[in-house]
Amino acid sequence: MKLTNSTSPIKVQALFDRLAPEYDRMNNVITFGIQRSWRKKTLQYLSFPTSAKILDLCCGTGHWTLDLAHKASQQSRIIGIDFSSQMLAVAQQKVQQQALIGKVNLLQGDVMQLPFAENSFDLVTIGFGLRNVSDFHQVLKEMVRVVRPGGQVACLETSKPPIGPLRWGWQAYFSIVPWLAQAFGSNLQDYSYLKKTAYKFPAAPELAEEFRLAGLQKVEYRYFTFGAGALHIGYKPNKFLQNI
């Protein structure tokens, strides 16, 4: 079944523009800083060829993009793309502060219509962004299109623990996230939207199947923190069928 985010892209863009100044702080509050360990673990499962060309979608304030840059060789080049100019402004400050100008380039654009040719990148990633796009199927299709044959596609995202007490605890926690955000001075409605996207997004096994339907092979996923987060990885076949 094809699931999409019904909120208009313009409204979502405005939301993330508003969130940009506080996004890093609130991310750490809401996840208790655990997302840092998720990013660190994810790096262990990614392939970084020498002189790699890497694309990071929905790069936001650049945390994950810069993690990729520090892991990749000095000859590698990383592009981060996002539709929020305010998020990119925060990311650009980090690029400058960490002396990564030239190695990391940031671009404002639409991840559902990537401005790159087929087979352009060795690794294409998205971190904590796939559940917020209006059509994640289209985004996966674009990720597969621009990665080279044999290249890796990876998604790090919040997830849903398997059925049972852990799932119930996850649901209970996400129900209070907007109120927690408000307690720290953020907008209740903005974080209510983020709660909804977490509820609607497919669980890890279903997302793995979407990877396969997009044309990826050797698809696998790994849970983090008892299923609160998940990493999905797939590879583009050497003989990829363009009509998938």
XYZ file of N, CA and C in Angstrom:
732
model
N 0.843 -1.192 0.000
C 0.000 0.000 0.000
C 0.878 1.241 0.000
N 0.508 2.191 -0.835
C 1.317 3.395 -0.952
C 0.898 4.413 0.089
N 1.811 4.758 0.980
C 1.539 5.730 2.030
C 2.256 7.033 1.726
N 1.550 8.136 1.910
C 2.152 9.447 1.678
C 1.841 10.359 2.843
N 2.617 11.415 2.959
C 2.386 12.439 3.963
C 1.460 13.477 3.348
N 0.237 13.630 3.906
C -0.774 14.489 3.298
C -0.530 15.972 3.507
N 0.358 16.343 4.429
C 0.658 17.750 4.649
C 1.416 18.306 3.454
N 1.038 19.503 2.999
C 1.645 20.059 1.797
C 3.131 20.326 2.016
N 3.942 20.131 0.964
C 5.385 20.393 1.083
C 5.692 21.815 1.528
N 4.875 22.775 1.119
C 5.108 24.168 1.503
C 4.978 24.337 3.011
N 3.948 23.696 3.596
C 3.753 23.780 5.039
C 4.881 23.081 5.794
N 5.323 21.938 5.267
C 6.419 21.207 5.912
C 7.705 22.025 5.844
N 7.941 22.658 4.701
C 9.127 23.502 4.554
C 9.102 24.649 5.549
N 7.945 25.276 5.707
C 7.808 26.375 6.662
C 8.031 25.881 8.089
N 7.547 24.681 8.382
C 7.730 24.108 9.712
C 9.211 23.948 10.029
N 9.974 23.370 9.096
C 11.390 23.141 9.370
C 12.192 24.439 9.354
N 11.751 25.414 8.609
C 12.385 26.735 8.694
C 12.223 27.291 10.103
N 11.038 27.114 10.682
C 10.792 27.590 12.046
C 11.624 26.821 13.064
N 11.753 25.508 12.836
C 12.441 24.655 13.810
C 13.961 24.806 13.791
N 14.505 25.334 12.691
C 15.956 25.326 12.473
C 16.779 25.816 13.665
N 16.462 26.981 14.262
C 17.329 27.475 15.345
C 17.391 26.563 16.567
N 16.329 25.788 16.796
C 16.256 24.953 18.000
C 16.356 23.465 17.710
N 16.489 23.120 16.445
C 16.342 21.722 16.040
C 17.348 20.802 16.726
N 18.600 21.175 16.744
C 19.623 20.310 17.352
C 19.369 20.119 18.844
N 19.042 21.206 19.517
C 18.793 21.127 20.962
C 17.600 20.224 21.262
N 16.496 20.424 20.541
C 15.302 19.633 20.808
C 15.476 18.172 20.397
N 16.266 17.918 19.372
C 16.544 16.544 18.973
C 17.201 15.780 20.114
N 18.138 16.425 20.768
C 18.823 15.786 21.889
C 17.902 15.623 23.093
N 17.011 16.597 23.309
C 16.060 16.501 24.416
C 15.114 15.335 24.195
N 14.515 15.272 23.001
C 13.491 14.275 22.709
C 14.065 12.863 22.679
N 15.271 12.707 22.160
C 15.877 11.371 22.068
C 16.831 11.072 23.224
N 16.927 11.996 24.185
C 17.864 11.843 25.305
C 19.301 11.655 24.811
N 19.581 12.189 23.629
C 20.919 12.097 23.061
C 21.245 10.766 22.417
N 20.278 9.837 22.421
C 20.544 8.488 21.911
C 20.819 8.488 20.415
N 20.216 9.448 19.690
C 20.423 9.478 18.238
C 21.887 9.647 17.859
N 22.698 10.192 18.765
C 24.138 10.290 18.489
C 24.759 8.906 18.363
N 24.379 8.002 19.258
C 24.925 6.638 19.190
C 24.397 5.902 17.966
N 23.159 6.205 17.551
C 22.623 5.592 16.343
C 23.453 5.990 15.126
N 23.802 7.259 15.047
C 24.603 7.724 13.914
C 25.977 7.072 13.927
N 26.570 6.959 15.105
C 27.898 6.362 15.228
C 27.870 4.901 14.809
N 26.835 4.165 15.232
C 26.718 2.752 14.861
C 26.479 2.605 13.357
N 25.684 3.498 12.792
C 25.384 3.428 11.361
C 26.647 3.525 10.519
N 27.564 4.380 10.913
C 28.812 4.543 10.163
C 29.568 3.231 10.022
N 29.404 2.318 10.978
C 30.108 1.043 10.932
C 29.586 0.126 9.827
N 28.365 0.381 9.351
C 27.753 -0.497 8.365
C 27.793 0.066 6.947
N 28.329 1.262 6.786
C 28.362 1.892 5.473
C 29.697 1.662 4.780
N 29.660 1.638 3.457
C 30.872 1.465 2.652
C 31.363 2.824 2.185
N 32.655 3.068 2.355
C 33.258 4.340 1.971
C 34.433 4.088 1.025
N 34.165 3.995 -0.275
C 35.271 3.816 -1.221
C 36.223 5.008 -1.171
N 37.456 4.798 -1.595
C 38.395 5.909 -1.718
C 37.844 6.895 -2.747
N 37.943 8.175 -2.433
C 37.412 9.218 -3.312
C 35.920 9.023 -3.563
N 35.202 8.688 -2.511
C 33.774 8.411 -2.621
C 32.988 9.681 -2.939
N 31.929 9.493 -3.705
C 30.957 10.545 -3.946
C 29.694 10.167 -3.170
N 29.353 11.020 -2.204
C 28.287 10.693 -1.260
C 27.200 11.764 -1.320
N 25.952 11.336 -1.297
C 24.812 12.254 -1.281
C 23.984 11.985 -0.035
N 23.685 13.053 0.712
C 22.862 12.946 1.908
C 21.588 13.760 1.709
N 20.444 13.081 1.719
C 19.160 13.731 1.504
C 18.563 14.217 2.821
N 17.769 15.287 2.725
C 17.132 15.878 3.908
C 18.185 16.122 4.985
N 19.260 16.777 4.579
C 20.433 16.906 5.463
C 20.186 17.810 6.654
N 19.155 18.670 6.603
C 18.809 19.498 7.747
C 19.956 20.354 8.243
N 20.212 20.280 9.538
C 21.268 21.095 10.139
C 22.656 20.468 9.987
N 22.736 19.369 9.274
C 24.039 18.851 8.872
C 24.735 17.875 9.789
N 24.104 17.477 10.887
C 24.777 16.550 11.810
C 25.253 15.283 11.088
N 24.325 14.626 10.393
C 24.657 13.365 9.746
C 25.592 13.584 8.560
N 25.375 14.661 7.814
C 26.240 14.981 6.681
C 27.690 15.116 7.127
N 27.898 15.786 8.239
C 29.255 15.991 8.734
C 29.845 14.707 9.311
N 29.003 13.861 9.894
C 29.482 12.541 10.323
C 30.049 11.777 9.126
N 29.324 11.814 8.012
C 29.781 11.146 6.792
C 31.100 11.736 6.309
N 31.201 13.051 6.368
C 32.414 13.732 5.895
C 33.628 13.353 6.727
N 33.459 13.251 8.036
C 34.588 12.903 8.904
C 35.012 11.448 8.717
N 34.058 10.586 8.368
C 34.372 9.170 8.171
C 35.029 8.929 6.810
N 34.600 9.661 5.795
C 35.098 9.456 4.428
C 36.520 9.981 4.282
N 37.222 9.488 3.264
C 38.591 9.928 3.006
C 38.631 11.394 2.617
N 39.801 11.978 2.725
C 39.958 13.395 2.409
C 39.640 13.678 0.946
N 39.809 12.683 0.089
C 39.540 12.859 -1.338
C 38.054 12.750 -1.676
N 37.257 12.326 -0.716
C 35.827 12.148 -0.959
C 35.108 13.491 -0.994
N 33.935 13.480 -1.607
C 33.102 14.671 -1.687
C 31.693 14.309 -1.251
N 31.134 15.156 -0.399
C 29.806 14.910 0.162
C 28.902 16.072 -0.182
N 27.719 15.763 -0.680
C 26.705 16.777 -0.966
C 25.528 16.542 -0.035
N 25.103 17.594 0.635
C 23.894 17.550 1.448
C 22.812 18.384 0.784
N 21.612 17.838 0.684
C 20.510 18.550 0.040
C 19.303 18.609 0.969
N 18.659 19.770 1.017
C 17.486 19.964 1.865
C 16.646 21.086 1.269
N 15.351 21.087 1.558
C 14.512 22.158 1.003
C 14.365 23.350 1.934
N 14.878 23.254 3.156
C 14.768 24.342 4.129
C 16.018 25.211 4.113
N 15.875 26.456 3.706
C 17.018 27.369 3.662
C 17.555 27.660 5.059
N 16.668 27.679 6.045
C 17.103 27.973 7.411
C 17.886 26.808 8.003
N 17.464 25.596 7.713
C 18.229 24.424 8.147
C 19.609 24.434 7.502
N 19.654 24.742 6.218
C 20.927 24.769 5.503
C 21.848 25.860 6.024
N 21.277 26.971 6.478
C 22.103 28.042 7.038
C 22.819 27.571 8.302
N 22.109 26.802 9.141
C 22.730 26.234 10.344
C 23.808 25.234 9.943
N 23.512 24.393 8.950
C 24.479 23.394 8.491
C 25.732 24.050 7.934
N 25.560 25.139 7.197
C 26.711 25.821 6.597
C 27.640 26.388 7.653
N 27.093 26.864 8.735
C 27.925 27.352 9.846
C 28.804 26.228 10.384
N 28.244 25.027 10.494
C 29.007 23.887 10.991
C 30.111 23.491 10.009
N 29.782 23.534 8.725
C 30.785 23.218 7.705
C 31.980 24.152 7.832
N 31.715 25.423 8.025
C 32.786 26.398 8.168
C 33.558 26.198 9.465
N 32.840 25.966 10.556
C 33.483 25.786 11.854
C 34.377 24.551 11.880
N 34.003 23.529 11.143
C 34.763 22.281 11.142
C 35.725 22.175 9.966
N 35.922 23.293 9.286
C 36.909 23.379 8.195
C 36.674 22.317 7.123
N 35.414 22.176 6.712
C 35.061 21.172 5.710
C 34.599 21.800 4.390
N 34.854 23.088 4.241
C 34.512 23.748 2.980
C 35.336 23.105 1.855
N 34.673 22.732 0.783
C 35.336 22.053 -0.314
C 35.066 20.567 -0.298
N 35.077 19.981 0.907
C 34.751 18.555 1.027
C 33.238 18.351 1.110
N 32.561 19.307 1.738
C 31.109 19.241 1.898
C 30.469 20.419 1.176
N 29.503 20.128 0.338
C 28.737 21.168 -0.345
C 27.262 20.983 -0.018
N 26.589 22.084 0.259
C 25.180 22.054 0.621
C 24.349 22.669 -0.494
N 23.190 22.063 -0.726
C 22.357 22.476 -1.844
C 20.898 22.503 -1.407
N 20.195 23.576 -1.742
C 18.759 23.621 -1.495
C 18.045 22.995 -2.691
N 17.185 22.023 -2.435
C 16.516 21.352 -3.537
C 15.457 20.382 -3.069
N 14.771 19.780 -4.026
C 13.673 18.857 -3.800
C 14.190 17.424 -3.891
N 14.096 16.687 -2.791
C 14.638 15.326 -2.782
C 13.777 14.360 -3.589
N 12.584 14.786 -4.000
C 11.757 13.935 -4.849
C 12.059 14.131 -6.328
N 12.880 15.126 -6.637
C 13.334 15.360 -8.003
C 14.797 15.810 -7.932
N 15.679 14.874 -7.680
C 17.075 15.197 -7.453
C 17.739 15.729 -8.725
N 18.505 16.796 -8.594
C 19.138 17.417 -9.767
C 20.470 16.770 -10.139
N 20.480 15.436 -10.198
C 21.703 14.706 -10.509
C 21.412 13.628 -11.545
N 22.431 13.284 -12.301
C 22.292 12.243 -13.317
C 22.239 10.861 -12.671
N 21.774 9.885 -13.427
C 21.773 8.503 -12.959
C 23.199 8.043 -12.644
N 23.302 7.169 -11.641
C 24.580 6.513 -11.325
C 25.686 7.505 -10.949
N 25.326 8.538 -10.188
C 26.286 9.605 -9.870
C 27.040 9.400 -8.560
N 26.510 8.573 -7.641
C 27.071 8.509 -6.302
C 27.379 7.069 -5.873
N 28.403 6.940 -5.029
C 28.758 5.640 -4.461
C 27.862 5.273 -3.288
N 27.393 6.279 -2.568
C 26.584 6.087 -1.371
C 25.542 7.197 -1.301
N 24.294 6.816 -1.082
C 23.210 7.790 -0.925
C 22.507 7.491 0.394
N 22.396 8.490 1.248
C 21.816 8.286 2.573
C 20.704 9.291 2.846
N 19.903 8.946 3.829
C 18.930 9.879 4.384
C 18.812 9.572 5.868
N 18.923 10.589 6.703
C 18.887 10.399 8.144
C 17.778 11.221 8.778
N 16.808 10.540 9.374
C 15.696 11.187 10.080
C 14.935 12.156 9.172
N 14.772 11.764 7.915
C 14.071 12.632 6.982
C 13.017 11.927 6.149
N 13.144 10.626 5.986
C 12.257 9.920 5.061
C 10.800 9.974 5.518
N 10.560 9.993 6.820
C 9.179 10.006 7.292
C 8.520 11.374 7.156
N 9.301 12.386 6.810
C 8.741 13.731 6.714
C 8.496 14.209 5.287
N 8.855 13.394 4.286
C 8.611 13.795 2.902
C 7.177 13.444 2.520
N 6.665 14.088 1.490
C 5.269 13.870 1.111
C 5.049 12.529 0.421
N 6.110 11.942 -0.170
C 5.986 10.639 -0.831
C 7.319 9.915 -0.734
N 7.456 9.081 0.286
C 8.764 8.443 0.499
C 9.074 7.408 -0.574
N 8.045 6.871 -1.241
C 8.291 5.949 -2.344
C 9.057 6.644 -3.472
N 8.648 7.871 -3.767
C 9.328 8.634 -4.813
C 10.760 8.963 -4.412
N 10.970 9.260 -3.135
C 12.319 9.560 -2.657
C 13.213 8.327 -2.781
N 12.700 7.163 -2.400
C 13.477 5.929 -2.550
C 13.807 5.687 -4.025
N 12.847 5.933 -4.897
C 13.071 5.763 -6.328
C 14.205 6.655 -6.814
N 14.232 7.897 -6.333
C 15.282 8.834 -6.719
C 16.639 8.434 -6.144
N 16.643 7.938 -4.926
C 17.892 7.484 -4.317
C 18.500 6.350 -5.136
N 17.639 5.417 -5.566
C 18.115 4.297 -6.373
C 18.597 4.788 -7.736
N 17.922 5.760 -8.300
C 18.295 6.269 -9.620
C 19.702 6.865 -9.618
N 20.030 7.652 -8.596
C 21.292 8.394 -8.637
C 22.479 7.625 -8.063
N 22.226 6.511 -7.355
C 23.353 5.716 -6.857
C 23.880 4.845 -7.995
N 25.170 4.590 -7.988
C 25.779 3.778 -9.053
C 25.439 2.305 -8.850
N 25.491 1.492 -9.905
C 25.312 0.045 -9.745
C 26.337 -0.512 -8.747
N 25.857 -1.286 -7.811
C 26.714 -1.808 -6.757
C 26.823 -0.880 -5.562
N 26.306 0.350 -5.712
C 26.373 1.330 -4.639
C 25.335 1.083 -3.561
N 25.504 1.809 -2.464
C 24.731 1.558 -1.253
C 23.705 2.669 -1.028
N 22.494 2.272 -0.618
C 21.445 3.200 -0.196
C 21.145 2.914 1.271
N 21.133 3.956 2.097
C 20.943 3.751 3.530
C 19.967 4.772 4.104
N 19.147 4.311 5.032
C 18.188 5.174 5.716
C 18.277 4.912 7.213
N 18.562 5.967 7.976
C 18.525 5.912 9.432
C 17.295 6.693 9.874
N 16.427 6.061 10.648
C 15.155 6.702 10.960
C 14.628 6.201 12.293
N 13.773 7.004 12.928
C 13.037 6.486 14.070
C 12.168 5.336 13.584
N 11.872 4.398 14.466
C 11.116 3.225 14.055
C 10.140 2.839 15.152
N 9.509 1.706 14.947
C 8.529 1.197 15.907
C 9.022 -0.139 16.446
N 9.162 -0.262 17.753
C 9.572 -1.546 18.319
C 8.578 -2.639 17.943
N 9.017 -3.890 17.938
C 8.097 -4.991 17.656
C 6.902 -4.970 18.611
N 5.826 -5.630 18.203
C 4.606 -5.655 19.002
C 4.897 -6.164 20.413
N 4.286 -5.535 21.398
C 4.463 -5.942 22.785
C 4.661 -4.742 23.690
N 5.123 -4.948 24.911
C 5.295 -3.849 25.865
C 6.179 -2.724 25.346
N 7.224 -3.070 24.578
C 8.100 -2.020 24.063
C 7.353 -1.106 23.092
N 6.476 -1.687 22.249
C 5.673 -0.883 21.334
C 4.731 0.028 22.129
N 4.127 -0.488 23.165
C 3.210 0.323 23.967
C 3.948 1.478 24.638
N 5.154 1.191 25.131
C 5.946 2.250 25.740
C 6.342 3.307 24.727
N 6.684 2.868 23.525
C 7.032 3.792 22.445
C 5.858 4.704 22.119
N 4.670 4.135 22.004
C 3.487 4.925 21.700
C 3.176 5.915 22.810
N 3.341 5.464 24.047
C 3.070 6.352 25.177
C 4.048 7.518 25.193
N 5.320 7.215 24.914
C 6.313 8.292 24.926
C 6.040 9.309 23.825
N 5.766 8.840 22.613
C 5.542 9.772 21.514
C 4.285 10.598 21.730
N 3.352 10.116 22.510
C 2.153 10.896 22.783
C 2.454 12.121 23.644
N 3.562 12.062 24.414
C 3.888 13.215 25.260
C 4.987 14.096 24.659
N 5.569 13.671 23.515
C 6.643 14.448 22.903
C 6.259 15.909 22.661
N 5.072 16.193 22.071
C 4.727 17.607 21.857
C 4.691 18.417 23.148
N 4.203 17.818 24.221
C 4.140 18.516 25.501
C 5.535 18.709 26.089
N 6.406 17.728 25.870
C 7.794 17.864 26.306
C 8.459 19.011 25.560
N 8.224 19.073 24.252
C 8.782 20.165 23.459
C 8.267 21.516 23.941
N 6.982 21.577 24.235
C 6.405 22.833 24.726
C 7.037 23.245 26.049
N 7.324 22.264 26.895
C 7.939 22.562 28.189
C 9.316 23.190 28.029
N 9.975 22.903 26.900
C 11.284 23.476 26.623
C 11.193 24.703 25.715
N 9.984 25.233 25.579
C 9.809 26.486 24.860
C 9.513 26.373 23.390
N 9.227 25.165 22.893
C 8.949 24.980 21.477
C 7.449 24.993 21.211
N 7.107 24.983 19.913
C 5.719 25.059 19.494
C 5.046 23.691 19.580
N 3.938 23.628 20.301
C 3.228 22.364 20.503
C 2.770 21.765 19.182
N 2.207 22.569 18.288
C 1.668 22.066 17.029
C 2.759 21.519 16.113
N 3.922 22.171 16.104
C 5.017 21.690 15.260
C 5.428 20.278 15.651
N 5.535 20.027 16.927
C 5.972 18.703 17.372
C 4.836 17.694 17.377
N 3.586 18.172 17.335
C 2.460 17.270 17.123
C 2.527 16.689 15.723
N 2.945 17.514 14.760
C 3.116 17.027 13.389
C 4.197 15.944 13.345
N 5.316 16.162 14.002
C 6.402 15.190 13.998
C 5.980 13.891 14.674
N 5.124 14.000 15.688
C 4.593 12.789 16.326
C 3.751 11.994 15.336
N 2.929 12.682 14.563
C 2.058 12.006 13.589
C 2.867 11.282 12.519
N 3.936 11.914 12.049
C 4.736 11.263 11.010
C 5.389 9.991 11.555
N 5.756 9.987 12.824
C 6.350 8.789 13.426
C 5.324 7.662 13.504
N 4.077 7.998 13.855
C 3.024 6.991 13.932
C 2.728 6.374 12.564
N 2.692 7.209 11.526
C 2.261 6.759 10.201
C 3.357 6.027 9.423
N 4.602 6.264 9.780
C 5.703 5.701 9.007
C 5.753 4.182 9.179
N 6.087 3.434 8.115
C 6.104 1.970 8.212
C 7.092 1.455 9.256
N 6.749 0.347 9.865
C 7.682 -0.341 10.761
C 8.832 -0.909 9.930
N 9.895 -1.306 10.599
C 11.121 -1.725 9.904
C 10.910 -2.827 8.865
N 10.174 -3.895 9.157
C 9.992 -4.939 8.139
C 9.282 -4.422 6.882
N 8.290 -3.542 7.064
C 7.572 -2.983 5.918
C 8.468 -2.054 5.104
N 9.307 -1.271 5.772
C 10.208 -0.377 5.044
C 11.246 -1.184 4.267
N 11.682 -2.295 4.830
C 12.627 -3.166 4.111
C 11.996 -3.659 2.810
N 10.719 -3.991 2.854
C 10.028 -4.430 1.642
C 9.933 -3.291 0.627
N 9.749 -2.064 1.099
C 9.718 -0.919 0.191
C 11.084 -0.724 -0.488
N 12.153 -1.001 0.221
C 13.491 -0.964 -0.371
C 13.573 -1.963 -1.526
N 13.055 -3.150 -1.310
C 13.103 -4.186 -2.346
C 12.244 -3.789 -3.546
N 11.067 -3.239 -3.275
C 10.180 -2.824 -4.360
C 10.796 -1.691 -5.183
N 11.659 -0.898 -4.552
C 12.341 0.184 -5.266
C 13.460 -0.341 -6.155
N 13.776 -1.633 -6.039
C 14.773 -2.239 -6.899
C 16.084 -2.577 -6.223
N 16.156 -2.417 -4.905
C 17.398 -2.694 -4.187
C 17.514 -4.177 -3.825
N 18.753 -4.646 -3.715
C 19.037 -6.022 -3.345
C 19.824 -6.068 -2.038
N 19.942 -7.274 -1.479
C 20.678 -7.497 -0.227
C 20.180 -6.537 0.860
N 18.880 -6.358 0.899
C 18.280 -5.416 1.854
C 18.306 -6.009 3.259
N 18.736 -5.209 4.209
C 18.731 -5.629 5.604
C 18.435 -4.435 6.484
N 17.980 -4.725 7.682
C 17.757 -3.639 8.643
C 18.226 -4.074 10.022
N 18.578 -3.080 10.811
C 19.056 -3.311 12.174
C 18.340 -2.354 13.107
N 17.818 -2.913 14.186
C 17.173 -2.085 15.199
C 18.212 -1.448 16.118
N 17.923 -0.246 16.572
C 18.699 0.416 17.606
C 17.773 0.715 18.788
N 18.314 0.592 20.013
C 17.575 0.896 21.241
C 16.223 0.182 21.248
N 16.268 -1.129 21.114
C 15.089 -1.997 21.215
C 14.029 -1.688 20.152
N 14.446 -1.063 19.052
C 13.510 -0.804 17.968
C 13.026 0.626 17.881
N 13.493 1.497 18.760
C 13.098 2.907 18.676
C 13.689 3.568 17.432
N 14.794 3.014 16.941
C 15.405 3.487 15.699
C 15.759 2.292 14.838
N 15.951 2.542 13.548
C 16.314 1.440 12.650
C 17.153 1.966 11.492
N 18.116 1.161 11.100
C 18.939 1.429 9.920
C 18.566 0.433 8.838
N 18.239 0.941 7.650
C 17.968 0.100 6.487
C 19.060 0.322 5.444
N 19.537 -0.773 4.864
C 20.582 -0.702 3.844
C 20.197 -1.610 2.678
N 20.447 -1.125 1.467
C 20.245 -1.937 0.274
C 21.275 -1.561 -0.777
N 21.434 -2.414 -1.776
C 22.427 -2.200 -2.828
C 21.748 -2.192 -4.197
N 22.199 -1.289 -5.049
C 21.669 -1.238 -6.408
C 22.301 -2.368 -7.223
N 21.481 -3.172 -7.894
C 22.042 -4.271 -8.697
C 22.951 -3.748 -9.803
N 23.925 -4.547 -10.176
C 24.811 -4.165 -11.271
C 24.065 -4.052 -12.589
N 22.995 -4.852 -12.728
C 22.133 -4.737 -13.899
C 20.772 -4.283 -13.411
N 20.638 -2.974 -13.270
C 19.400 -2.406 -12.736
C 18.390 -2.166 -13.839
N 17.149 -2.602 -13.616
C 16.089 -2.402 -14.594
C 15.453 -1.044 -14.390
N 15.523 -0.178 -15.403
C 15.062 1.186 -15.267
C 13.546 1.293 -15.079
N 12.795 0.256 -15.430
C 11.343 0.349 -15.337
C 10.787 -0.190 -14.025
N 11.649 -0.396 -13.040
C 11.176 -0.893 -11.734
C 10.290 0.173 -11.107
